[in-house]
């Protein structure tokens, strides 16, 4: 076979191969771009859940044949506030605390000072001062102001008792018609020396910076007594309790 025949045969083979390739490529052509098959609720039986806003903010299913899907209501934070001031717009609240009740200082003109009857076992040198409020509810200081004198007209050798170390700014509320008690012991210990014969207590029931002579009430003692290192208690609710408080008097009253 000469060279020309060989070239002719090769060319013919190439044409046959091209023709064969064109036939097979038509079988691999892509499918037509029509609507794709879907598994809708109509075919699958599952309800559609395409949600659209419903009045009031709820959601519902709008697809044909679908079922309504409403979200569960959110828990309400509004409790029963009928006992908390009626705040119906929010959760339980705490009502504001009431302002503390404030009472005026007792006027010395409205508190009567006297000696309380002796209780069982009371020493002869111990006397209990009774302070009764004849006015409206008011406040007293923690301790009365007491001078020990010979008589209302004889202030010679007058003396003062020791008192407990207390906060003088502290106040006692005394209700109208009630009584507080403070006890004094003129001879609290076995002292080597005593002074005078004292028969009177000059008492200011509610001492203040404005206290004056007109606020003093004289309380006669049932019998004259010697005095030595006298001690005075703070106010208490009963004579017995006041007597128990005498032991804490160690500070000179100013």
Coordinates of C-alpha atoms in Angstrom, one line a residue:
X1 CA 0.0 0.0 0.0
X2 CA 1.5 3.3 -1.1
X3 CA 1.6 6.5 1.0
X4 CA -1.4 8.1 -0.7
X5 CA -3.7 5.1 0.0
X6 CA -2.6 5.0 3.6
X7 CA -3.6 8.7 4.0
X8 CA -7.0 8.1 2.4
X9 CA -7.7 5.2 4.7
X10 CA -6.8 7.2 7.8
X11 CA -9.0 10.1 6.7
X12 CA -12.0 7.8 6.2
X13 CA -11.5 6.3 9.6
X14 CA -11.6 9.6 11.2
X15 CA -14.8 10.5 9.5
X16 CA -16.4 7.3 10.7
X17 CA -15.3 8.0 14.3
X18 CA -16.7 11.5 14.2
X19 CA -20.0 10.2 12.9
X20 CA -20.2 7.6 15.7
X21 CA -19.4 10.2 18.3
X22 CA -22.3 12.5 17.2
X23 CA -24.8 9.7 17.5
X24 CA -23.9 8.8 21.1
X25 CA -23.9 12.4 22.3
X26 CA -27.6 12.8 21.6
X27 CA -28.4 10.2 24.3
X28 CA -26.7 12.2 27.0
X29 CA -28.6 15.4 26.4
X30 CA -29.8 17.1 29.6
X31 CA -33.5 16.7 30.6
X32 CA -35.9 19.5 29.6
X33 CA -36.1 22.4 32.2
X34 CA -39.8 22.0 33.1
X35 CA -41.4 22.0 36.6
X36 CA -39.6 19.7 39.0
X37 CA -41.6 17.0 40.8
X38 CA -42.3 17.9 44.5
X39 CA -43.6 16.0 47.5
X40 CA -46.4 18.4 48.5
X41 CA -48.9 17.8 51.2
X42 CA -51.3 16.7 48.5
X43 CA -49.1 13.7 47.7
X44 CA -47.3 13.1 51.0
X45 CA -50.3 13.6 53.3
X46 CA -48.4 15.9 55.6
X47 CA -50.0 19.3 56.4
X48 CA -48.4 22.4 55.1
X49 CA -46.8 24.7 57.6
X50 CA -46.2 27.8 55.5
X51 CA -47.0 30.4 58.2
X52 CA -48.6 33.8 57.6
X53 CA -49.2 36.4 60.3
X54 CA -52.6 36.1 61.9
X55 CA -54.5 39.0 63.6
X56 CA -53.1 39.6 67.0
X57 CA -49.6 38.3 66.2
X58 CA -50.6 34.6 66.1
X59 CA -49.4 32.4 63.2
X60 CA -51.6 30.2 61.0
X61 CA -51.0 27.8 58.1
X62 CA -52.2 29.5 54.8
X63 CA -51.7 26.7 52.4
X64 CA -54.7 25.0 50.9
X65 CA -55.6 21.9 52.8
X66 CA -53.2 22.8 55.6
X67 CA -54.0 22.9 59.3
X68 CA -53.8 25.9 61.6
X69 CA -50.6 26.1 63.7
X70 CA -51.0 28.6 66.5
X71 CA -48.0 28.9 68.9
X72 CA -48.6 28.2 72.6
X73 CA -49.4 31.3 74.6
X74 CA -46.4 32.7 76.5
X75 CA -46.6 32.4 80.2
X76 CA -48.1 35.5 81.7
X77 CA -46.0 37.5 84.2
X78 CA -48.9 39.2 85.7
X79 CA -49.9 37.6 88.9
X80 CA -52.8 38.2 91.3
X81 CA -51.8 41.7 92.5
X82 CA -54.9 42.4 94.5
X83 CA -52.9 42.4 97.7
X84 CA -50.0 44.4 96.3
X85 CA -51.6 47.7 95.5
X86 CA -53.4 46.5 92.4
X87 CA -50.5 46.6 90.0
X88 CA -52.1 44.6 87.2
X89 CA -49.6 45.4 84.5
X90 CA -46.6 43.4 85.7
X91 CA -45.5 40.7 88.1
X92 CA -46.0 40.7 91.8
X93 CA -44.6 43.8 93.4
X94 CA -43.7 44.9 97.0
X95 CA -45.7 47.8 98.3
X96 CA -43.6 50.7 99.6
X97 CA -42.9 50.4 103.3
X98 CA -44.9 52.8 105.4
X99 CA -43.0 55.7 106.9
X100 CA -42.1 55.2 110.5
X101 CA -44.5 56.8 112.9
X102 CA -42.9 59.8 114.7
X103 CA -44.0 61.0 118.1
X104 CA -43.2 64.3 119.7
X105 CA -41.1 64.6 122.8
X106 CA -43.1 64.4 126.0
X107 CA -43.8 67.8 127.7
X108 CA -42.8 67.6 131.3
X109 CA -46.2 69.3 132.1
X110 CA -48.0 66.2 130.8
X111 CA -46.0 63.5 132.8
X112 CA -46.7 63.1 136.5
X113 CA -43.9 62.0 138.8
X114 CA -44.5 60.1 142.0
X115 CA -43.1 57.2 144.1
X116 CA -44.4 53.7 143.2
X117 CA -45.4 51.4 146.1
X118 CA -42.6 49.2 147.3
X119 CA -42.4 45.7 145.9
X120 CA -41.7 42.6 147.9
X121 CA -38.0 42.4 149.0
X122 CA -37.3 46.1 148.1
X123 CA -34.4 47.6 150.2
X124 CA -35.3 50.5 152.4
X125 CA -32.7 52.7 150.6
X126 CA -34.3 51.9 147.2
X127 CA -37.1 54.1 145.8
X128 CA -38.9 53.6 142.5
X129 CA -39.8 56.8 140.5
X130 CA -43.1 56.3 138.6
X131 CA -43.6 58.6 135.5
X132 CA -47.1 58.5 134.1
X133 CA -48.0 60.1 130.8
X134 CA -51.3 62.0 131.1
X135 CA -51.1 63.4 127.6
X136 CA -50.9 62.0 124.1
X137 CA -48.3 59.3 123.1
X138 CA -44.9 60.8 123.2
X139 CA -41.2 60.0 123.7
X140 CA -39.0 60.2 126.8
X141 CA -35.2 60.1 127.1
X142 CA -33.7 56.9 128.5
X143 CA -33.3 58.2 132.0
X144 CA -34.7 60.9 134.2
X145 CA -32.6 63.8 135.7
X146 CA -32.5 63.5 139.4
X147 CA -31.1 65.7 142.2
X148 CA -31.1 64.2 145.8
X149 CA -31.9 67.0 148.2
X150 CA -32.8 67.5 151.8
X151 CA -36.1 69.2 151.0
X152 CA -37.7 71.2 148.2
X153 CA -36.5 74.4 150.0
X154 CA -33.1 73.1 151.2
X155 CA -30.6 72.5 148.4
X156 CA -27.6 72.3 150.7
X157 CA -25.5 69.3 150.2
X158 CA -27.6 68.2 147.2
X159 CA -26.0 65.4 145.2
X160 CA -26.4 63.4 142.0
X161 CA -26.6 59.6 141.5
X162 CA -24.5 57.5 139.2
X163 CA -26.2 56.3 136.0
X164 CA -25.7 53.5 133.5
X165 CA -23.6 54.4 130.5
X166 CA -26.4 54.8 127.9
X167 CA -27.0 56.7 124.7
X168 CA -28.9 59.7 125.8
X169 CA -30.2 60.2 122.2
X170 CA -32.2 57.0 122.5
X171 CA -35.9 57.5 123.0
X172 CA -38.6 55.6 124.8
X173 CA -42.2 55.7 123.4
X174 CA -44.7 56.1 126.3
X175 CA -48.3 55.6 125.4
X176 CA -51.0 57.8 126.7
X177 CA -52.1 56.8 130.2
X178 CA -49.2 54.4 130.8
X179 CA -46.3 54.5 133.2
X180 CA -42.5 54.0 133.1
X181 CA -40.3 53.4 136.1
X182 CA -36.8 54.3 137.2
X183 CA -35.3 53.1 140.5
X184 CA -32.7 54.8 142.7
X185 CA -30.7 53.3 145.5
X186 CA -29.3 55.9 147.9
X187 CA -27.1 53.4 149.7
X188 CA -26.1 50.7 147.2
X189 CA -23.2 49.3 149.1
X190 CA -21.7 49.0 152.6
X191 CA -19.9 52.4 152.6
X192 CA -17.7 53.6 155.4
X193 CA -19.0 57.2 155.0
X194 CA -22.4 58.5 154.2
X195 CA -23.7 62.1 154.0
X196 CA -26.7 63.9 155.4
X197 CA -30.3 63.0 155.8
X198 CA -32.1 63.4 152.5
X199 CA -35.8 63.5 152.2
X200 CA -36.5 64.7 148.6
X201 CA -35.9 63.8 145.0
X202 CA -36.0 66.6 142.5
X203 CA -36.9 64.9 139.2
X204 CA -37.1 66.1 135.6
X205 CA -38.9 63.2 133.8
X206 CA -37.8 64.1 130.3
X207 CA -34.6 66.2 130.5
X208 CA -33.7 68.1 127.3
X209 CA -31.3 71.0 126.5
X210 CA -34.3 73.3 127.1
X211 CA -35.1 71.9 130.6
X212 CA -35.7 74.6 133.1
X213 CA -36.6 74.8 136.8
X214 CA -40.3 74.7 136.0
X215 CA -39.8 71.1 134.6
X216 CA -38.6 69.8 138.0
X217 CA -41.1 67.9 140.2
X218 CA -40.3 67.3 143.9
X219 CA -40.9 63.8 145.1
X220 CA -40.8 63.5 149.0
X221 CA -39.3 60.3 150.4
X222 CA -41.3 58.5 153.0
X223 CA -38.5 58.9 155.5
X224 CA -35.2 60.7 155.5
X225 CA -32.2 58.6 154.3
X226 CA -28.5 58.8 154.3
X227 CA -26.8 58.8 150.9
X228 CA -23.6 57.3 149.7
X229 CA -22.7 56.6 146.1
X230 CA -26.4 56.6 145.0
X231 CA -27.2 54.8 141.8
X232 CA -30.1 55.4 139.3
X233 CA -31.5 53.0 136.7
X234 CA -32.8 53.7 133.2
X235 CA -36.5 53.6 132.5
X236 CA -38.2 50.2 132.6
X237 CA -41.7 48.8 132.2
X238 CA -42.1 47.6 135.8
X239 CA -40.7 48.5 139.2
X240 CA -39.0 45.1 139.6
X241 CA -37.2 45.5 136.2
X242 CA -36.1 49.1 137.1
X243 CA -34.6 47.8 140.4
X244 CA -32.7 45.1 138.5
X245 CA -31.2 47.9 136.3
X246 CA -29.6 49.8 139.2
X247 CA -26.5 47.5 139.2
X248 CA -25.4 48.9 135.8
X249 CA -25.1 52.5 137.1
X250 CA -21.4 53.3 137.2
X251 CA -21.2 56.6 135.4
X252 CA -21.6 60.1 136.9
X253 CA -24.5 61.9 135.3
X254 CA -23.6 65.2 133.7

